[in-house]
Tab-separated table of C-alpha atoms in Angstrom:
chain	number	residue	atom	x	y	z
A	1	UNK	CA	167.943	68.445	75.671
A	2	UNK	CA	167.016	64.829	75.195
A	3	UNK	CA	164.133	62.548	76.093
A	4	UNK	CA	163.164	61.468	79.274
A	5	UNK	CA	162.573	57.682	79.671
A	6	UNK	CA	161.018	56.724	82.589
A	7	UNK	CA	160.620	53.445	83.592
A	8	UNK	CA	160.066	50.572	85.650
A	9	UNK	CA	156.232	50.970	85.026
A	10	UNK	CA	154.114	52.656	81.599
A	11	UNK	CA	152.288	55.816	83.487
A	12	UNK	CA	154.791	57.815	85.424
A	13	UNK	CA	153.435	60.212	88.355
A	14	UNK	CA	152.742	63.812	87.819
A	15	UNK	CA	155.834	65.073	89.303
A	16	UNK	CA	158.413	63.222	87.038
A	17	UNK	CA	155.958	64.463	84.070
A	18	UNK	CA	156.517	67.736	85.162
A	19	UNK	CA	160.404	66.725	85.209
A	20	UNK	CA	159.908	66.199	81.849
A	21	UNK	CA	157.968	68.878	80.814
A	22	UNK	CA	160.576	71.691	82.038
A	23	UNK	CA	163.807	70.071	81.860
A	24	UNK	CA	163.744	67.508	79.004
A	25	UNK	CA	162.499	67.433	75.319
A	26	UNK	CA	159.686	65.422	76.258
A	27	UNK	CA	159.021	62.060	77.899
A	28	UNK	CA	158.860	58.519	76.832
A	29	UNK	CA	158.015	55.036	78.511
A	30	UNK	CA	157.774	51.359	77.515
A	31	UNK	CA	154.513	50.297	76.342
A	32	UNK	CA	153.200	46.708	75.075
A	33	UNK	CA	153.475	46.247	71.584
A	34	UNK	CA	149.357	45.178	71.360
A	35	UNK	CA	147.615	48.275	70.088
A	36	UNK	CA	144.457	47.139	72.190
A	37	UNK	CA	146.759	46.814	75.404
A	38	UNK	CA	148.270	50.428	75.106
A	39	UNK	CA	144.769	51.754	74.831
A	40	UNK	CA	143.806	50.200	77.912
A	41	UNK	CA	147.104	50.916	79.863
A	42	UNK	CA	148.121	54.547	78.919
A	43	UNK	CA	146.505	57.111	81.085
A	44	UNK	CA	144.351	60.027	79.332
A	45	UNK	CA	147.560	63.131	80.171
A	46	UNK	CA	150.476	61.127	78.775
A	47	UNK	CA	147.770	60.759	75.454
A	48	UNK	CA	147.120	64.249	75.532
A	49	UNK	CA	151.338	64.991	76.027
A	50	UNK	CA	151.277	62.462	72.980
A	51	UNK	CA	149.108	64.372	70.531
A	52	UNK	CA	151.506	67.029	71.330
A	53	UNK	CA	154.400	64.830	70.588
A	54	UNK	CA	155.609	65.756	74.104
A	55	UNK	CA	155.460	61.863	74.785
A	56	UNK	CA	157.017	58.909	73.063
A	57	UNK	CA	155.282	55.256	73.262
A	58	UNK	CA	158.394	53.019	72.894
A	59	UNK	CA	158.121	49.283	72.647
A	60	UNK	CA	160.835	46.912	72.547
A	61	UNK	CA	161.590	45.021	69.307
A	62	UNK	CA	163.644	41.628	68.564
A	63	UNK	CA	166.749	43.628	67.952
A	64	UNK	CA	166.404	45.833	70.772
A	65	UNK	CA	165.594	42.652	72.922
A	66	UNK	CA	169.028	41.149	71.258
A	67	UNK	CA	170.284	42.546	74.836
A	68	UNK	CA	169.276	39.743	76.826
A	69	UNK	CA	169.782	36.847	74.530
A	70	UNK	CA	172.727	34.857	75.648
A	71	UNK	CA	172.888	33.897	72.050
A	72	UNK	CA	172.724	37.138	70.593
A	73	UNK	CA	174.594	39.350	68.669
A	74	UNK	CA	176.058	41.798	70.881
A	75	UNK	CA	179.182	41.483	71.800
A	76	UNK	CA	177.692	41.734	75.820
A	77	UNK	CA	174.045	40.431	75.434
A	78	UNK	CA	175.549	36.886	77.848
A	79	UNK	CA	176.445	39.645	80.022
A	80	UNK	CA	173.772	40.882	80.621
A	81	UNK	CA	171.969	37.002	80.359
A	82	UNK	CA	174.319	36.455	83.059
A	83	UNK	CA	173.698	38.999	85.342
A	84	UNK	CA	169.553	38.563	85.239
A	85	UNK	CA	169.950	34.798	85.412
A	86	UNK	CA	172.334	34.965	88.949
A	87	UNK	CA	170.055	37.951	90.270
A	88	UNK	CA	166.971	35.782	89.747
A	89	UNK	CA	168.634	33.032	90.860
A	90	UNK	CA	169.768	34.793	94.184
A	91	UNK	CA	166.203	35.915	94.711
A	92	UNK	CA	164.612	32.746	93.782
A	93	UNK	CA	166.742	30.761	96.640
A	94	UNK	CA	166.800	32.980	99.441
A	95	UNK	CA	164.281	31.584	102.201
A	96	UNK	CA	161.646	33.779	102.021
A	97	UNK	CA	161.261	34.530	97.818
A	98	UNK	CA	158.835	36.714	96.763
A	99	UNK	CA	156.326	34.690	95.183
A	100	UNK	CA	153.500	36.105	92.306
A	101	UNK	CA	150.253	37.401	93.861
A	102	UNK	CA	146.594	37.421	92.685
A	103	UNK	CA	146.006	39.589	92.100
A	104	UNK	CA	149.849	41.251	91.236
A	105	UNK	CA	152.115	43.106	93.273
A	106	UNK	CA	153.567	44.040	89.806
A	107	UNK	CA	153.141	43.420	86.117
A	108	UNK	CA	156.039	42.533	83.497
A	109	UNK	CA	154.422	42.367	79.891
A	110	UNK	CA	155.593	39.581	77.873
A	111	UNK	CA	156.461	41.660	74.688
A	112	UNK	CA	159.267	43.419	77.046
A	113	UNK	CA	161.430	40.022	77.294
A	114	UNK	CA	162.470	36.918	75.711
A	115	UNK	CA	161.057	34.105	75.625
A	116	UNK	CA	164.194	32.406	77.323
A	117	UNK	CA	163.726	34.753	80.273
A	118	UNK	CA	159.945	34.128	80.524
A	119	UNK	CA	160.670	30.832	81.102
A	120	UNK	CA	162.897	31.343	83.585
A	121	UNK	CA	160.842	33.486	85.235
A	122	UNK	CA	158.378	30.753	85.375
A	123	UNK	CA	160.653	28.055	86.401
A	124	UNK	CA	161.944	29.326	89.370
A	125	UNK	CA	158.459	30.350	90.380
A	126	UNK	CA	159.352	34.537	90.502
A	127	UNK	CA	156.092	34.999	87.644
A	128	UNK	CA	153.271	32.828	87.159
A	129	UNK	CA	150.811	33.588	83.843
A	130	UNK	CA	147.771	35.734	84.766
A	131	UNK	CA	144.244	34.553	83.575
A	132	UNK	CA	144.349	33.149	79.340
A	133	UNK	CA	141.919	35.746	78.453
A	134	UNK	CA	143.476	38.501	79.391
A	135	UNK	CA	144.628	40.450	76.145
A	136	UNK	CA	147.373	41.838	77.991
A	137	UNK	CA	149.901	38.949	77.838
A	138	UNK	CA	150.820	39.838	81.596
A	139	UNK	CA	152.886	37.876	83.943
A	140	UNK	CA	152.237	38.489	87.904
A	141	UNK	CA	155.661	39.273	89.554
A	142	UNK	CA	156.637	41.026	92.833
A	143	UNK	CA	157.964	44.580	92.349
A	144	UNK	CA	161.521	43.719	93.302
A	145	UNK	CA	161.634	41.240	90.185
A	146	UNK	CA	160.177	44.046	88.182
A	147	UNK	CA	162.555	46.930	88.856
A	148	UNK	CA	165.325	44.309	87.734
A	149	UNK	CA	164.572	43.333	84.486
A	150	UNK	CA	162.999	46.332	83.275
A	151	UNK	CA	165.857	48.408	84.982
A	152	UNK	CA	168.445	46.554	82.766
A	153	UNK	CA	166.366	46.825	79.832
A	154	UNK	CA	165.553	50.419	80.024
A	155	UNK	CA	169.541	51.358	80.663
A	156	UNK	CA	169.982	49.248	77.373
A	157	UNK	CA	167.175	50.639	75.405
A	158	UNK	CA	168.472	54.235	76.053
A	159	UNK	CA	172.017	53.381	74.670
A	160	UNK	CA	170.205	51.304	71.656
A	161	UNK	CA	167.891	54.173	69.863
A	162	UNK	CA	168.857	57.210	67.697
A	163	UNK	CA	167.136	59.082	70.459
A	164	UNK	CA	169.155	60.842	73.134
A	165	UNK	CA	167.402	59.035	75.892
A	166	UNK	CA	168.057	59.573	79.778
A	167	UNK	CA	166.872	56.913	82.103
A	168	UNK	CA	164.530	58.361	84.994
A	169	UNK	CA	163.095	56.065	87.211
A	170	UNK	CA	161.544	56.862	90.861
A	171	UNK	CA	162.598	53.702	92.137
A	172	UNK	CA	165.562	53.341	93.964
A	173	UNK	CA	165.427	48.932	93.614
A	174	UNK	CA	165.557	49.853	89.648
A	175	UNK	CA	167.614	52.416	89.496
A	176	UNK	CA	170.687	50.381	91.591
A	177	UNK	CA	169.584	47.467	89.489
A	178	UNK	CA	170.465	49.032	86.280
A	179	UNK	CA	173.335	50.383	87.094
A	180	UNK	CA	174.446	46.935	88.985
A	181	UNK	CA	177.812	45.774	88.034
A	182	UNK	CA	178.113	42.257	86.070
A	183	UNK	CA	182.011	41.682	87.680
A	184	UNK	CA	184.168	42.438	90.088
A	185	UNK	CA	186.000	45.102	87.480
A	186	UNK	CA	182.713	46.410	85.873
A	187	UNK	CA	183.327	50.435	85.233
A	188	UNK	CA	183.463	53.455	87.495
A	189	UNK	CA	180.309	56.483	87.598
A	190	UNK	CA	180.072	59.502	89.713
A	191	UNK	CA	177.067	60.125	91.350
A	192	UNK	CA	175.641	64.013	91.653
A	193	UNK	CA	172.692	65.628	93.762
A	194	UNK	CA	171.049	68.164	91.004
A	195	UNK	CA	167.825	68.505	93.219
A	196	UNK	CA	168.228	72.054	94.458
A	197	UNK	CA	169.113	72.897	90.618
A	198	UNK	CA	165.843	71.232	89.158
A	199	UNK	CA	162.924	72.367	91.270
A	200	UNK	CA	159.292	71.445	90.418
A	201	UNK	CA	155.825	72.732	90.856
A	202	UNK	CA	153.949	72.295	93.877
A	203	UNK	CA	151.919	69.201	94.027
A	204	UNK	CA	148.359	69.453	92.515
A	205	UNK	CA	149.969	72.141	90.199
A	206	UNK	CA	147.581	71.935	86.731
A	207	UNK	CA	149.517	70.369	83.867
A	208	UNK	CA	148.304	72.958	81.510
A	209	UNK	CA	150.279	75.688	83.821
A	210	UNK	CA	153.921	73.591	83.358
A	211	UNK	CA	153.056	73.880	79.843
A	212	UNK	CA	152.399	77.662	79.623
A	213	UNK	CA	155.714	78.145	81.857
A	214	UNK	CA	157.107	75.600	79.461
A	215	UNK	CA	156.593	77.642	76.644
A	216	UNK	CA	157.259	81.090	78.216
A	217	UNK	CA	160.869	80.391	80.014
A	218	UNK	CA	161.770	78.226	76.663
A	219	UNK	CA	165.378	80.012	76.665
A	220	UNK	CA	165.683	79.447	80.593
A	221	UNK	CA	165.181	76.540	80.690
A	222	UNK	CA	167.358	75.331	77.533
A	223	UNK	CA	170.357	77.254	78.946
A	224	UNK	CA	170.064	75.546	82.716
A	225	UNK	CA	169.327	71.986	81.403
A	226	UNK	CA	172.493	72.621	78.335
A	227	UNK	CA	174.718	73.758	80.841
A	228	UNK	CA	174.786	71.256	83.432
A	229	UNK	CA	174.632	68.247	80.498
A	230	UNK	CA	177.436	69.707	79.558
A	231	UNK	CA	179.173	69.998	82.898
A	232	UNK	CA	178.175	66.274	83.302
A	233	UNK	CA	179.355	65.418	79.747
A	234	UNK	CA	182.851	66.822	80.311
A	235	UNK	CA	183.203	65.416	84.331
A	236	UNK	CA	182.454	61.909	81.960
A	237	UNK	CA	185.812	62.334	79.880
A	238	UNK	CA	187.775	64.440	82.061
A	239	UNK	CA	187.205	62.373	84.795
A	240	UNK	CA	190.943	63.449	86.741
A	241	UNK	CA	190.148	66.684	87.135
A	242	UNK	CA	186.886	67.495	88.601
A	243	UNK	CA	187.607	70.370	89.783
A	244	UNK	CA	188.976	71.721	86.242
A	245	UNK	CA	185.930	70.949	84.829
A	246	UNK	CA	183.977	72.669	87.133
A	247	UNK	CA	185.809	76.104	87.239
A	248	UNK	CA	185.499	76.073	84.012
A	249	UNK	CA	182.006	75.763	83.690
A	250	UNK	CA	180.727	77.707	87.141
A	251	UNK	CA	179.876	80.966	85.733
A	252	UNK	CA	178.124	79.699	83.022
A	253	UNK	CA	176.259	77.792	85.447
A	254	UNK	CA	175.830	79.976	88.267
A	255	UNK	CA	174.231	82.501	85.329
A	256	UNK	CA	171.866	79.769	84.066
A	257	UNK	CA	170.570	79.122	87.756
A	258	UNK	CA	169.885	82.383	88.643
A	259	UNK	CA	168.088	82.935	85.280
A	260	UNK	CA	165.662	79.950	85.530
A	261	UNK	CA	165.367	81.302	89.311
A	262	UNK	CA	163.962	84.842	87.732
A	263	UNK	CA	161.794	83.051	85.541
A	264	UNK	CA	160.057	81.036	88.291
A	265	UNK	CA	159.804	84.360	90.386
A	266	UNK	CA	157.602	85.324	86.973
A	267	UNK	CA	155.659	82.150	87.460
A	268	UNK	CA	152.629	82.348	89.544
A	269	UNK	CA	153.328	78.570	90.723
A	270	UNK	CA	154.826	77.585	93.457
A	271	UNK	CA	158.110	75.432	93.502
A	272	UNK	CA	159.786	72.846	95.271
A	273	UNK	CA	163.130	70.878	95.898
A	274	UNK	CA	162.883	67.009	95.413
A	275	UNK	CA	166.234	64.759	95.122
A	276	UNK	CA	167.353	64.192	92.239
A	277	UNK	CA	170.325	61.959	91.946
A	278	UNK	CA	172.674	61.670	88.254
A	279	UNK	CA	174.867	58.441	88.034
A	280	UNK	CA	177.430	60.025	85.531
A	281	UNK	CA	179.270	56.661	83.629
A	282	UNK	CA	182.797	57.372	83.441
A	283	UNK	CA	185.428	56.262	80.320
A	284	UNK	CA	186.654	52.571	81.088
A	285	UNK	CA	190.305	53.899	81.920
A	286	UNK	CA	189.168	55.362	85.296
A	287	UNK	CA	190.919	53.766	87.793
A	288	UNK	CA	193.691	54.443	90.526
A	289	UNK	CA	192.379	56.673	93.476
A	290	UNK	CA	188.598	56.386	91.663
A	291	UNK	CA	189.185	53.252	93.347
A	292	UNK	CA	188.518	54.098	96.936
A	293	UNK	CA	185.601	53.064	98.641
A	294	UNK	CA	182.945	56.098	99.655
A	295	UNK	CA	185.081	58.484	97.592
A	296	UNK	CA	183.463	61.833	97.741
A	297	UNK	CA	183.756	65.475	97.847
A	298	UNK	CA	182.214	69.125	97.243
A	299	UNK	CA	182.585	69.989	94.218
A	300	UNK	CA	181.375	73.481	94.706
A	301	UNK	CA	178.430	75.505	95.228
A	302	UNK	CA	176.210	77.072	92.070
A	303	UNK	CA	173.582	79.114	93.608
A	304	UNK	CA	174.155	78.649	97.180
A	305	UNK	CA	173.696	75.053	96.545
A	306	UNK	CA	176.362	72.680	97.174
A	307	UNK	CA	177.065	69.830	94.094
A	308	UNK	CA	178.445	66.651	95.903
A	309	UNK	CA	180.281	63.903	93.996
A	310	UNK	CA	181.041	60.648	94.662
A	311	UNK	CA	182.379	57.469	93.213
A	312	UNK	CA	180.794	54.558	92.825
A	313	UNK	CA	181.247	51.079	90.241
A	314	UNK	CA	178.286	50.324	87.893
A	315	UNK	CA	177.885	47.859	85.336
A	316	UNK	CA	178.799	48.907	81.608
A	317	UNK	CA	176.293	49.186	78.672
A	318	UNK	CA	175.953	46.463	75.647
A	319	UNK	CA	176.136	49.773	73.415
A	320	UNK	CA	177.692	52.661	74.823
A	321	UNK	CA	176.579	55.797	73.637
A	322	UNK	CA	179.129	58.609	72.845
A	323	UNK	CA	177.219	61.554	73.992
A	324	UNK	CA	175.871	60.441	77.183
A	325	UNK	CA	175.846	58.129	79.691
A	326	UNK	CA	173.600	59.271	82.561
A	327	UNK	CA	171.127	57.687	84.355
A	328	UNK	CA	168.640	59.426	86.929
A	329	UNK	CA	166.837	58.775	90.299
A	330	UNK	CA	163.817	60.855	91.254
A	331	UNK	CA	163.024	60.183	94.685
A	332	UNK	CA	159.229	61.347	94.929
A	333	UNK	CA	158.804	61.526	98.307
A	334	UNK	CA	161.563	63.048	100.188
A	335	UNK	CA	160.785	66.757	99.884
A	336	UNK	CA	163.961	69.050	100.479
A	337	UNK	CA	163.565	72.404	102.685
């Protein structure tokens, strides 16, 4: 079912580990390549997850960082050197920038960037370098200059690794930050509400329990997380016929829902609905009526829930991967009835 990799920050909240616990293979974040620093940073559950390779420390490397050098070898790292530099730029020169704190609004660890970019960072006054004795190598930056760098780098990591990796972030400024186009023709995504298909525990629900119901509802929840991948995978190359794709794939669905529904009436936890948005990348050719502004529709309804679609333009990946392309928002605190 893939890997979960949350980002902007290293210690996601309980409820997108949960996320991860029932509807991916496991869950992964960005840590600082300093052995000394992850031991300080990493919170004691995600260790725990780790010793039962349910999480994934991932650190960027020189080739993986290849995205953002203008110089580099991909054929669209000065893209994406071009779309941080006028971002930062934009940000740095509007009248009221937001300026590093002491102590930080936000942290961006210098092993997740290039040099070149530090220094940018630096020159236009958006980071300054914490204290020199800090082990950490830690720039202070506002959260807003944060969610756009690691944003891009996460959507670029994901497409980079032999891992099937899935972008989840719970913030909204990172999430439309990675998927922010570079030009005015950029590509085309559609953008799906799965909330009322993914529900999560209560908060304050123990870890250990998602685990036990983990383990219990295995085939439930392979066959709901399978099914609507693929459902996303095909509206990704049969982007013309939505519908098609759809009627194709609604019993299927509908079956896997009302499964994983049983299996949480066998649960003694109790559940509930967050948003959950999927920004579906579509092939390059999509075009024509795709076009229109605030294109969107009903789709149809699994469950009694209705899945919505729209259209909107993103920016394409350095490396595209073949089997996916979907990114995901997790917004924490809006609750649904």
């Amino acid at each position: 079912m893939g890997v979960l990799l949350y980002y902007p920050t290293v210690n996601p909240p309980t409820e997108v580990v949960h996320q991860a616990l029932l509807y991916w293979d496991g869950l992964a974040s960005v840590v600082p390549r300093d052995p000394r620093v992850y031991e300080a940073l990493v919170g004691t559950e995600l260790r725990r997850l780790e010793e039962r390779e349910l999480y994934r420390p991932l650190t960027f490397t020189p080739e993986t960082l290849d995205v953002l050098d203008r110089y580099g070898p991909s054929p669209h790292a000065g893209q994406n050197w071009s779309l941080l530099t006028r971002e930062l730029q934009r940000i740095a020169a509007r009248p009221d920038p937001p300026r590093p704190t002491s102590p930080p609004e936000a942290v961006l660890f210098t092993s997740k960037i290039t040099y070149e970019l530090q220094q940018l960072l630096l020159e236009l006054r958006l980071a300054a370098n914490l204290v020199p004795w800090n082990l950490r190598a830690e720039l202070s930056v506002s959260k807003e200059v944060q969610s756009l760098v690691v944003g891009v780098l996460a959507r670029e990591l994901a497409a980079t690794t032999d891992l099937a990796l899935f972008p989840y972030t719970d913030s909204e400024d990172a999430y439309r930050n990675s998927l922010r186009p570079t030009s005015p023709t950029g590509c085309l995504a559609w953008e799906m509400e799965l909330g009322r298909l993914l529900p999560v525990p209560a908060p304050d629900t123990a870890t250990e329990d998602v685990l036990v119901f983990r383990e219990r509802y295995a085939d439930e929840r392979r066959r709901l997380m399978r099914a609507l991948h693929r459902m996303l995978g095909d509206l990704r190359r049969d982007y013309e016929h939505p519908a098609d794709v759809f009627a194709q794939l609604r019993v299927e669905l509908s079956e896997a829902v009302e499964d994983y529904r049983a299996a949480r009436r066998g649960s003694r936890m109790a559940w509930v609905h967050r948003s959950v948005t999927v920004s579906v990348a579509l092939a390059a050719a999509a075009g024509g009526a795709l076009l229109l502004p605030d294109l969107g529709w009903l789709l149809g309804t699994v469950g009694g829930y209705a899945l919505n679609v729209a259209t909107r333009e993103i920016r394409p990946l350095a490396r595209a991967r073949t089997d996916h392309d979907f990114s995901y928002l997790h917004r924490v605190h809006s609750g649904l009835a």
